[in-house]
Amino acid sequence: MALFGGSRDISLFNTVSKELINDIIQSEVGYYKFALERTTSNVYGESVGKMYYEPVRIACLMQREDQTWSSDDFGSDVDQTFSFRFLKQELRDINLIPEVGDILLFRNNFYEVDSKIENQLIMGKDPDYAISTGANDFGNSHSIIIKSHLSRVEKLNLIPLRGGKYPSTNKITDGTANLLG
């Protein structure tokens, strides 16, 4: 049995992290969850227009890379990679499971999720994958890091927002895309 990293320690760590991200840093994104069951596809499994649920506003930490510009016969194009860092417990609280293909909105730019990294463990343990029963109450999987790239609005079939205002946020619960599985 471990001396540190019990449920009280994890609760303190989560409370301080949540207060820091939500009350002090206050960086929020709009998260559009891909709605697979509402998207129609052709015989090849391709979709002309992807469907997304209404966005959910969620606080996170962000790390952005510099923009890169390229030009070809069609003109100039810009690309940017972005990392969004979410508290795993906050995603659980709103029943949101990040997946490749989801869309994030930040500063009127849309970012498509490329990958999900979930390896920040407190005390090096994750009770969801504990082998012994004595380790169920120790450690925690703390955060989820999402790597994304700048996506074109035209490709997403979304109406761009004006004035830098985030959309109203209503959690959609009438589909299986937002349920924990």
Coordinates of N, CA, C and O in Angstrom, one line a residue, residues 3-172:
L3 N 2.1 5.2 0.5 CA 1.9 6.1 1.6 C 1.3 7.4 1.0 O 0.5 8.1 1.7
F4 N 1.7 7.8 -0.2 CA 1.2 9.1 -0.8 C 0.5 8.8 -2.0 O 0.6 7.7 -2.6
G5 N -0.3 9.7 -2.5 CA -1.1 9.6 -3.7 C -2.4 8.9 -3.5 O -3.0 8.4 -4.5
G6 N -2.9 9.0 -2.3 CA -4.3 8.5 -2.0 C -5.4 9.4 -2.5 O -5.1 10.4 -3.1
S7 N -6.6 9.0 -2.2 CA -7.7 9.8 -2.7 C -7.7 11.2 -2.2 O -8.1 12.1 -3.0
R8 N -7.3 11.5 -1.0 CA -7.3 12.8 -0.5 C -6.2 13.7 -1.2 O -6.4 14.8 -1.5
D9 N -5.1 13.1 -1.5 CA -4.0 13.8 -2.2 C -4.5 14.1 -3.6 O -4.2 15.2 -4.1
I10 N -5.1 13.2 -4.3 CA -5.6 13.4 -5.6 C -6.7 14.4 -5.7 O -6.7 15.3 -6.6
S11 N -7.5 14.4 -4.7 CA -8.6 15.4 -4.6 C -8.0 16.8 -4.4 O -8.4 17.8 -5.1
L12 N -7.0 17.0 -3.6 CA -6.3 18.3 -3.4 C -5.7 18.7 -4.8 O -5.8 19.8 -5.2
F13 N -5.0 17.8 -5.4 CA -4.3 18.1 -6.7 C -5.3 18.5 -7.7 O -5.1 19.5 -8.4
N14 N -6.4 17.8 -7.8 CA -7.4 18.1 -8.8 C -8.1 19.5 -8.5 O -8.4 20.3 -9.4
T15 N -8.3 19.8 -7.2 CA -9.0 21.0 -6.8 C -8.1 22.2 -7.2 O -8.6 23.2 -7.7
V16 N -6.8 22.1 -6.8 CA -5.9 23.2 -7.1 C -5.7 23.4 -8.6 O -5.7 24.5 -9.1
S17 N -5.6 22.3 -9.4 CA -5.5 22.4 -10.9 C -6.8 23.0 -11.5 O -6.7 23.9 -12.4
K18 N -7.9 22.6 -11.0 CA -9.2 23.1 -11.5 C -9.3 24.6 -11.2 O -9.7 25.4 -12.1
E19 N -9.0 25.0 -10.0 CA -9.0 26.4 -9.7 C -8.0 27.3 -10.5 O -8.4 28.3 -11.0
L20 N -6.9 26.7 -10.7 CA -5.9 27.5 -11.5 C -6.3 27.7 -13.0 O -6.3 28.8 -13.5
I21 N -6.8 26.6 -13.6 CA -7.2 26.7 -15.0 C -8.5 27.5 -15.2 O -8.7 28.3 -16.0
N22 N -9.5 27.3 -14.3 CA -10.9 27.9 -14.5 C -10.9 29.3 -13.9 O -11.6 30.2 -14.5
D23 N -10.3 29.6 -12.8 CA -10.4 30.9 -12.1 C -9.3 31.9 -12.3 O -9.5 33.1 -12.3
I24 N -8.1 31.4 -12.6 CA -6.9 32.3 -12.7 C -6.5 32.4 -14.2 O -6.5 33.5 -14.7
I25 N -6.3 31.3 -14.9 CA -5.9 31.4 -16.3 C -7.0 31.8 -17.2 O -6.9 32.6 -18.1
Q26 N -8.2 31.1 -17.0 CA -9.4 31.4 -17.7 C -9.3 31.4 -19.3 O -9.9 32.2 -19.9
S27 N -8.6 30.4 -19.8 CA -8.6 30.2 -21.3 C -9.6 29.2 -21.6 O -9.6 28.1 -21.1
E28 N -10.5 29.5 -22.5 CA -11.6 28.6 -22.9 C -11.6 28.4 -24.4 O -11.2 29.2 -25.2
V29 N -12.1 27.2 -24.8 CA -12.3 26.8 -26.2 C -13.7 26.3 -26.4 O -14.3 25.8 -25.4
G30 N -14.2 26.4 -27.6 CA -15.4 25.7 -28.0 C -15.1 24.4 -28.5 O -14.3 24.3 -29.5
Y31 N -15.7 23.3 -28.0 CA -15.4 21.9 -28.4 C -16.5 21.4 -29.2 O -17.6 21.2 -28.7
Y32 N -16.4 21.1 -30.5 CA -17.4 20.5 -31.4 C -17.1 19.0 -31.4 O -16.1 18.6 -32.0
K33 N -18.0 18.2 -30.9 CA -17.9 16.8 -31.0 C -18.4 16.3 -32.3 O -19.6 16.6 -32.7
F34 N -17.7 15.4 -33.0 CA -18.1 14.8 -34.2 C -19.3 13.9 -34.0 O -19.2 13.0 -33.1
A35 N -20.4 14.0 -34.7 CA -21.6 13.2 -34.6 C -21.6 12.2 -35.7 O -22.1 12.4 -36.8
L36 N -21.0 11.0 -35.4 CA -20.9 10.0 -36.5 C -22.2 9.4 -36.9 O -22.5 9.3 -38.1
E37 N -23.2 9.2 -36.0 CA -24.5 8.7 -36.4 C -25.3 9.6 -37.2 O -26.3 9.2 -37.8
R38 N -25.0 10.9 -37.1 CA -25.8 11.9 -37.9 C -25.1 12.3 -39.2 O -25.7 13.1 -40.0
T39 N -24.0 11.7 -39.5 CA -23.3 12.0 -40.7 C -23.5 10.9 -41.7 O -23.3 9.8 -41.5
T40 N -24.0 11.3 -42.9 CA -24.2 10.4 -44.0 C -23.0 10.2 -44.8 O -22.2 11.1 -45.0
S41 N -22.8 8.9 -45.2 CA -21.6 8.6 -46.0 C -22.0 7.9 -47.3 O -23.1 7.3 -47.4
N42 N -21.1 7.9 -48.3 CA -21.4 7.3 -49.6 C -20.9 5.8 -49.5 O -20.6 5.3 -48.4
V43 N -21.0 5.1 -50.6 CA -20.7 3.7 -50.7 C -19.2 3.4 -50.3 O -18.8 2.3 -49.8
Y44 N -18.3 4.4 -50.4 CA -16.9 4.3 -50.1 C -16.6 4.6 -48.6 O -15.5 4.6 -48.2
G45 N -17.6 5.0 -47.8 CA -17.4 5.4 -46.5 C -17.0 6.8 -46.3 O -16.5 7.2 -45.2
E46 N -17.0 7.6 -47.4 CA -16.6 9.0 -47.4 C -17.9 9.9 -47.1 O -19.0 9.6 -47.5
S47 N -17.6 11.0 -46.5 CA -18.7 12.0 -46.2 C -18.4 13.3 -46.8 O -17.3 13.9 -46.7
V48 N -19.4 13.9 -47.5 CA -19.3 15.2 -48.1 C -19.4 16.3 -47.0 O -18.6 17.2 -47.0
G49 N -20.3 16.1 -46.1 CA -20.4 17.1 -45.0 C -20.5 16.4 -43.7 O -21.4 15.7 -43.4
K50 N -19.5 16.6 -42.8 CA -19.5 16.1 -41.5 C -20.5 16.8 -40.6 O -20.6 18.1 -40.7
M51 N -21.1 16.2 -39.7 CA -22.0 16.8 -38.7 C -21.3 16.8 -37.3 O -20.7 15.9 -36.9
Y52 N -21.6 17.9 -36.6 CA -21.0 18.1 -35.3 C -22.1 18.5 -34.3 O -23.1 19.2 -34.7
Y53 N -21.9 18.2 -33.1 CA -22.9 18.6 -32.0 C -22.6 20.1 -31.8 O -21.5 20.6 -32.1
E54 N -23.5 20.8 -31.1 CA -23.3 22.2 -30.7 C -22.1 22.2 -29.8 O -21.8 21.2 -29.1
P55 N -21.3 23.3 -29.8 CA -20.1 23.3 -29.1 C -20.3 23.4 -27.6 O -21.3 23.9 -27.1
V56 N -19.4 22.9 -26.8 CA -19.3 22.9 -25.4 C -18.1 23.8 -25.0 O -17.1 23.6 -25.5
R57 N -18.3 24.8 -24.1 CA -17.2 25.6 -23.7 C -16.5 24.9 -22.5 O -17.1 24.5 -21.6
I58 N -15.2 24.8 -22.7 CA -14.4 24.2 -21.6 C -13.1 24.9 -21.5 O -12.5 25.4 -22.5
A59 N -12.6 25.0 -20.2 CA -11.3 25.6 -19.9 C -10.2 24.7 -20.2 O -10.3 23.5 -19.9
C60 N -9.1 25.2 -20.6 CA -7.9 24.4 -20.8 C -6.6 25.3 -20.9 O -6.7 26.5 -20.9
L61 N -5.5 24.6 -20.9 CA -4.2 25.2 -21.2 C -3.9 25.0 -22.6 O -4.3 24.0 -23.2
M62 N -3.1 26.0 -23.2 CA -2.9 25.9 -24.7 C -1.4 26.1 -24.9 O -0.8 26.9 -24.2
Q63 N -0.9 25.5 -25.9 CA 0.5 25.7 -26.4 C 0.4 25.8 -27.9 O 0.1 24.8 -28.6
R64 N 0.7 26.9 -28.5 CA 0.6 27.1 -29.9 C 2.0 27.2 -30.5 O 2.9 27.8 -29.9
E65 N 2.1 26.7 -31.7 CA 3.4 26.8 -32.5 C 3.2 28.0 -33.4 O 2.1 28.5 -33.6
D66 N 4.3 28.5 -33.9 CA 4.3 29.6 -34.9 C 3.5 29.2 -36.2 O 3.6 28.0 -36.6
Q67 N 2.9 30.1 -36.8 CA 2.3 29.8 -38.1 C 3.3 29.6 -39.2 O 4.4 30.3 -39.2
T68 N 3.1 28.7 -40.1 CA 4.0 28.5 -41.2 C 3.2 28.8 -42.5 O 2.0 28.4 -42.6
W69 N 3.8 29.5 -43.4 CA 3.2 29.9 -44.7 C 3.8 29.1 -45.8 O 5.0 28.9 -45.9
S70 N 3.0 28.7 -46.8 CA 3.4 28.1 -48.0 C 2.7 28.6 -49.1 O 1.5 29.1 -49.0
S71 N 3.3 28.6 -50.3 CA 2.6 29.1 -51.5 C 2.8 28.1 -52.6 O 3.8 27.5 -52.7
D72 N 1.8 28.0 -53.5 CA 1.8 27.2 -54.6 C 1.1 27.9 -55.8 O 0.9 29.1 -55.7
D73 N 0.6 27.2 -56.8 CA 0.0 27.8 -57.9 C -1.4 28.4 -57.5 O -1.9 29.2 -58.3
F74 N -2.0 28.0 -56.4 CA -3.3 28.4 -56.0 C -3.2 29.6 -55.1 O -4.2 30.1 -54.6
G75 N -2.0 30.0 -54.6 CA -1.9 31.1 -53.7 C -1.2 30.7 -52.4 O -0.7 29.6 -52.2
S76 N -1.2 31.6 -51.4 CA -0.6 31.4 -50.1 C -1.6 30.6 -49.2 O -2.8 30.6 -49.3
D77 N -1.0 29.8 -48.3 CA -1.7 29.0 -47.4 C -1.0 29.0 -46.0 O 0.2 29.1 -46.0
V78 N -1.8 29.1 -45.0 CA -1.2 29.1 -43.6 C -1.5 27.8 -42.9 O -2.6 27.2 -43.1
D79 N -0.6 27.4 -42.0 CA -0.8 26.2 -41.2 C -0.3 26.5 -39.8 O 0.7 27.3 -39.6
Q80 N -0.9 25.9 -38.8 CA -0.5 26.1 -37.4 C -0.9 24.9 -36.6 O -2.0 24.3 -36.8
T81 N 0.0 24.4 -35.8 CA -0.3 23.3 -34.9 C -0.5 23.9 -33.5 O 0.1 24.9 -33.1
F82 N -1.4 23.2 -32.7 CA -1.8 23.7 -31.5 C -2.0 22.5 -30.5 O -2.5 21.5 -30.9
S83 N -1.6 22.7 -29.3 CA -1.8 21.6 -28.2 C -2.8 22.2 -27.2 O -2.6 23.3 -26.7
F84 N -3.9 21.5 -27.0 CA -4.8 21.8 -25.9 C -4.7 20.8 -24.8 O -4.7 19.6 -25.0
R85 N -4.6 21.3 -23.6 CA -4.4 20.5 -22.4 C -5.6 20.6 -21.5 O -5.9 21.6 -20.9
F86 N -6.4 19.5 -21.3 CA -7.6 19.5 -20.5 C -7.4 18.6 -19.3 O -6.6 17.6 -19.3
L87 N -8.1 19.0 -18.2 CA -8.1 18.1 -17.0 C -9.1 17.0 -17.3 O -10.2 17.2 -17.7
K88 N -8.6 15.8 -17.1 CA -9.4 14.6 -17.4 C -10.7 14.6 -16.6 O -11.8 14.2 -17.2
Q89 N -10.7 15.0 -15.4 CA -11.9 15.0 -14.5 C -13.0 15.9 -15.1 O -14.1 15.6 -15.0
E90 N -12.5 17.1 -15.6 CA -13.5 18.0 -16.2 C -14.2 17.4 -17.4 O -15.4 17.6 -17.7
L91 N -13.4 16.7 -18.2 CA -14.0 16.0 -19.4 C -15.0 14.9 -19.0 O -16.0 14.7 -19.6
R92 N -14.6 14.2 -17.9 CA -15.5 13.2 -17.4 C -16.8 13.8 -16.9 O -17.9 13.2 -17.1
D93 N -16.7 14.9 -16.2 CA -17.9 15.6 -15.6 C -18.9 16.0 -16.7 O -20.1 16.0 -16.4
I94 N -18.5 16.3 -17.9 CA -19.4 16.7 -19.0 C -19.6 15.5 -20.0 O -20.1 15.7 -21.1
N95 N -19.1 14.3 -19.7 CA -19.2 13.2 -20.5 C -18.6 13.4 -21.9 O -19.2 13.0 -22.9
L96 N -17.5 14.0 -22.0 CA -16.8 14.3 -23.3 C -15.6 13.4 -23.4 O -14.7 13.4 -22.6
I97 N -15.6 12.6 -24.5 CA -14.4 11.8 -24.8 C -13.8 12.3 -26.1 O -14.4 12.2 -27.2
P98 N -12.6 12.9 -26.0 CA -12.0 13.5 -27.2 C -11.6 12.4 -28.2 O -11.1 11.4 -27.8
E99 N -11.8 12.7 -29.5 CA -11.4 11.7 -30.5 C -10.9 12.5 -31.7 O -11.2 13.6 -31.9
V100 N -10.1 11.7 -32.5 CA -9.6 12.3 -33.8 C -10.8 12.7 -34.7 O -11.7 12.0 -34.8
G101 N -10.7 13.9 -35.2 CA -11.8 14.4 -36.1 C -12.6 15.4 -35.4 O -13.4 16.1 -36.1
D102 N -12.6 15.6 -34.1 CA -13.3 16.6 -33.4 C -12.7 18.0 -33.7 O -11.6 18.1 -34.2
I103 N -13.5 19.0 -33.5 CA -13.1 20.4 -33.8 C -13.1 21.2 -32.6 O -13.9 21.2 -31.7
L104 N -12.0 22.1 -32.5 CA -11.9 23.0 -31.4 C -11.9 24.4 -31.9 O -11.3 24.7 -33.0
L105 N -12.6 25.3 -31.3 CA -12.7 26.7 -31.7 C -11.9 27.6 -30.7 O -12.2 27.6 -29.5
F106 N -10.9 28.4 -31.2 CA -10.2 29.3 -30.4 C -9.8 30.5 -31.2 O -9.2 30.4 -32.3
R107 N -10.2 31.7 -30.7 CA -9.9 33.0 -31.4 C -10.4 33.0 -32.8 O -9.7 33.4 -33.7
N108 N -11.6 32.5 -33.1 CA -12.2 32.4 -34.4 C -11.5 31.5 -35.4 O -11.7 31.7 -36.6
N109 N -10.6 30.7 -34.9 CA -10.0 29.7 -35.7 C -10.4 28.3 -35.3 O -10.6 28.0 -34.1
F110 N -10.6 27.4 -36.3 CA -11.0 26.1 -36.0 C -9.8 25.1 -36.2 O -9.0 25.2 -37.1
Y111 N -9.6 24.2 -35.2 CA -8.5 23.3 -35.1 C -9.1 21.9 -35.1 O -10.0 21.5 -34.3
E112 N -8.6 21.0 -36.0 CA -9.1 19.6 -36.1 C -8.1 18.8 -35.3 O -6.9 18.9 -35.4
V113 N -8.7 17.9 -34.5 CA -7.9 17.0 -33.6 C -7.2 15.9 -34.4 O -7.8 15.2 -35.2
D114 N -5.9 15.9 -34.2 CA -5.0 14.9 -34.9 C -4.7 13.7 -34.0 O -4.6 12.6 -34.4
S115 N -4.5 14.0 -32.7 CA -4.1 12.9 -31.8 C -4.5 13.2 -30.4 O -4.7 14.4 -30.0
K116 N -4.6 12.2 -29.5 CA -4.9 12.4 -28.1 C -3.8 11.7 -27.3 O -3.5 10.5 -27.6
I117 N -3.2 12.4 -26.3 CA -2.2 11.8 -25.5 C -2.7 11.8 -24.1 O -3.2 12.8 -23.5
E118 N -2.6 10.7 -23.4 CA -3.2 10.5 -22.1 C -2.2 9.7 -21.2 O -2.4 8.6 -20.9
N119 N -1.0 10.4 -20.9 CA 0.0 9.7 -20.2 C 0.6 10.4 -19.0 O 1.6 10.1 -18.5
Q120 N -0.1 11.5 -18.5 CA 0.3 12.2 -17.4 C -0.4 11.6 -16.1 O -1.6 11.8 -15.9
L121 N 0.4 10.8 -15.4 CA -0.1 10.0 -14.3 C 0.4 10.6 -13.0 O 1.6 11.0 -12.9
I122 N -0.4 10.8 -12.0 CA 0.0 11.2 -10.7 C 0.5 10.0 -9.9 O -0.2 8.9 -9.9
M123 N 1.7 10.1 -9.4 CA 2.3 9.0 -8.7 C 2.6 7.8 -9.6 O 2.9 6.7 -9.1
G124 N 2.6 8.0 -10.9 CA 2.9 6.9 -11.8 C 1.8 5.8 -11.9 O 2.1 4.7 -12.4
K125 N 0.6 6.0 -11.3 CA -0.4 5.0 -11.3 C -1.7 5.5 -11.9 O -2.0 6.7 -11.7
D126 N -2.4 4.6 -12.4 CA -3.8 4.9 -13.0 C -4.7 3.8 -12.4 O -4.6 2.7 -12.8
P127 N -5.6 4.2 -11.5 CA -6.5 3.2 -10.9 C -7.4 2.5 -11.9 O -7.9 1.4 -11.6
D128 N -7.7 3.1 -13.0 CA -8.5 2.5 -14.0 C -7.8 1.2 -14.6 O -8.5 0.4 -15.1
Y129 N -6.5 1.1 -14.5 CA -5.8 0.0 -15.1 C -4.9 -0.7 -14.0 O -3.9 -1.3 -14.3
A130 N -5.4 -0.7 -12.7 CA -4.6 -1.3 -11.7 C -4.8 -2.8 -11.7 O -5.9 -3.3 -12.0
I131 N -3.7 -3.5 -11.6 CA -3.7 -5.0 -11.6 C -4.0 -5.5 -10.2 O -4.8 -6.4 -10.1
S132 N -3.4 -4.9 -9.2 CA -3.7 -5.4 -7.8 C -4.8 -4.6 -7.2 O -5.0 -3.4 -7.5
T133 N -5.6 -5.2 -6.3 CA -6.7 -4.5 -5.7 C -6.2 -3.4 -4.7 O -7.0 -2.5 -4.4
G134 N -5.0 -3.5 -4.2 CA -4.5 -2.6 -3.2 C -4.1 -1.2 -3.9 O -4.0 -0.3 -3.2
A135 N -4.0 -1.2 -5.2 CA -3.6 0.0 -5.8 C -4.8 0.8 -6.4 O -4.6 1.8 -7.1
N136 N -6.0 0.4 -6.2 CA -7.2 1.0 -6.8 C -7.4 2.4 -6.3 O -8.0 3.2 -6.9
D137 N -7.0 2.8 -5.0 CA -7.2 4.1 -4.5 C -6.0 5.0 -4.5 O -6.0 6.0 -3.9
F138 N -5.0 4.7 -5.3 CA -3.8 5.5 -5.4 C -3.5 5.9 -6.8 O -3.6 5.1 -7.7
G139 N -3.0 7.1 -7.0 CA -2.6 7.6 -8.3 C -3.8 8.1 -9.1 O -5.0 7.9 -8.6
N140 N -3.6 8.7 -10.2 CA -4.6 9.1 -11.0 C -4.1 9.5 -12.4 O -3.0 9.9 -12.6
S141 N -4.9 9.3 -13.4 CA -4.7 9.9 -14.8 C -5.2 11.3 -14.8 O -6.4 11.5 -14.6
H142 N -4.3 12.3 -14.9 CA -4.6 13.6 -14.6 C -5.1 14.5 -15.8 O -6.1 15.2 -15.6
S143 N -4.5 14.3 -16.9 CA -4.8 15.2 -18.0 C -4.9 14.5 -19.4 O -4.4 13.4 -19.5
I144 N -5.5 15.2 -20.3 CA -5.5 14.7 -21.7 C -5.0 15.9 -22.6 O -5.5 17.0 -22.5
I145 N -4.0 15.6 -23.4 CA -3.4 16.5 -24.3 C -3.9 16.2 -25.7 O -3.8 15.1 -26.2
I146 N -4.4 17.2 -26.4 CA -4.9 17.1 -27.7 C -4.0 17.8 -28.7 O -3.8 19.0 -28.5
K147 N -3.5 17.2 -29.7 CA -2.7 17.8 -30.7 C -3.6 18.1 -31.9 O -4.4 17.2 -32.3
S148 N -3.5 19.3 -32.5 CA -4.4 19.6 -33.6 C -3.7 20.5 -34.6 O -2.6 21.0 -34.4
H149 N -4.4 20.7 -35.7 CA -3.9 21.6 -36.7 C -5.0 22.5 -37.2 O -6.2 22.2 -37.0
L150 N -4.6 23.7 -37.7 CA -5.5 24.7 -38.2 C -6.3 24.1 -39.4 O -5.7 23.5 -40.3
S151 N -7.6 24.2 -39.3 CA -8.5 23.7 -40.4 C -9.2 24.8 -41.0 O -9.5 25.9 -40.4
R152 N -9.6 24.6 -42.3 CA -10.4 25.6 -43.0 C -11.9 25.6 -42.6 O -12.4 24.5 -42.5
V153 N -12.5 26.7 -42.5 CA -13.9 26.8 -42.2 C -14.7 26.2 -43.3 O -15.7 25.5 -43.0
E154 N -14.3 26.4 -44.5 CA -15.1 25.9 -45.7 C -15.2 24.4 -45.7 O -16.2 23.8 -46.0
K155 N -14.2 23.8 -45.2 CA -14.1 22.3 -45.2 C -15.1 21.7 -44.1 O -15.6 20.6 -44.2
L156 N -15.3 22.5 -43.1 CA -16.1 22.0 -42.0 C -17.6 22.3 -42.1 O -18.4 21.8 -41.3
N157 N -18.0 23.1 -43.1 CA -19.4 23.4 -43.2 C -20.0 24.1 -42.0 O -21.1 23.8 -41.6
L158 N -19.2 24.9 -41.4 CA -19.7 25.7 -40.2 C -19.7 27.2 -40.6 O -19.0 27.6 -41.5
I159 N -20.5 27.9 -39.9 CA -20.6 29.3 -40.2 C -19.6 30.0 -39.3 O -19.6 29.8 -38.1
P160 N -18.6 30.8 -39.8 CA -17.6 31.4 -39.0 C -18.3 32.5 -38.1 O -19.2 33.2 -38.4
L161 N -17.7 32.6 -36.8 CA -18.2 33.5 -35.9 C -17.6 34.9 -36.1 O -16.5 35.0 -36.6
R162 N -18.3 35.9 -35.8 CA -17.8 37.3 -36.0 C -17.6 38.0 -34.7 O -18.3 37.7 -33.7
G163 N -16.7 38.8 -34.6 CA -16.5 39.6 -33.4 C -15.8 38.9 -32.3 O -15.7 39.4 -31.1
G164 N -15.2 37.7 -32.5 CA -14.4 37.0 -31.5 C -15.3 36.5 -30.3 O -14.8 36.2 -29.3
K165 N -16.6 36.3 -30.6 CA -17.4 35.8 -29.5 C -17.7 34.3 -29.6 O -17.9 33.8 -30.7
Y166 N -17.6 33.7 -28.5 CA -17.9 32.2 -28.5 C -19.3 31.9 -28.6 O -20.2 32.8 -28.2
P167 N -19.7 30.8 -29.1 CA -21.1 30.5 -29.2 C -21.7 30.2 -27.9 O -21.0 29.9 -26.9
S168 N -23.1 30.2 -27.8 CA -23.7 29.8 -26.6 C -23.5 28.3 -26.5 O -23.4 27.6 -27.4
T169 N -23.3 27.8 -25.2 CA -22.9 26.5 -25.0 C -24.0 25.6 -24.4 O -24.4 25.9 -23.3
N170 N -24.5 24.7 -25.1 CA -25.5 23.8 -24.6 C -25.0 22.4 -24.8 O -24.6 22.0 -25.9
K171 N -25.0 21.6 -23.8 CA -24.5 20.2 -23.9 C -25.6 19.4 -24.6 O -26.7 19.4 -24.2
I172 N -25.2 18.7 -25.7 CA -26.2 17.8 -26.4 C -26.1 16.4 -25.8 O -25.0 15.9 -25.6

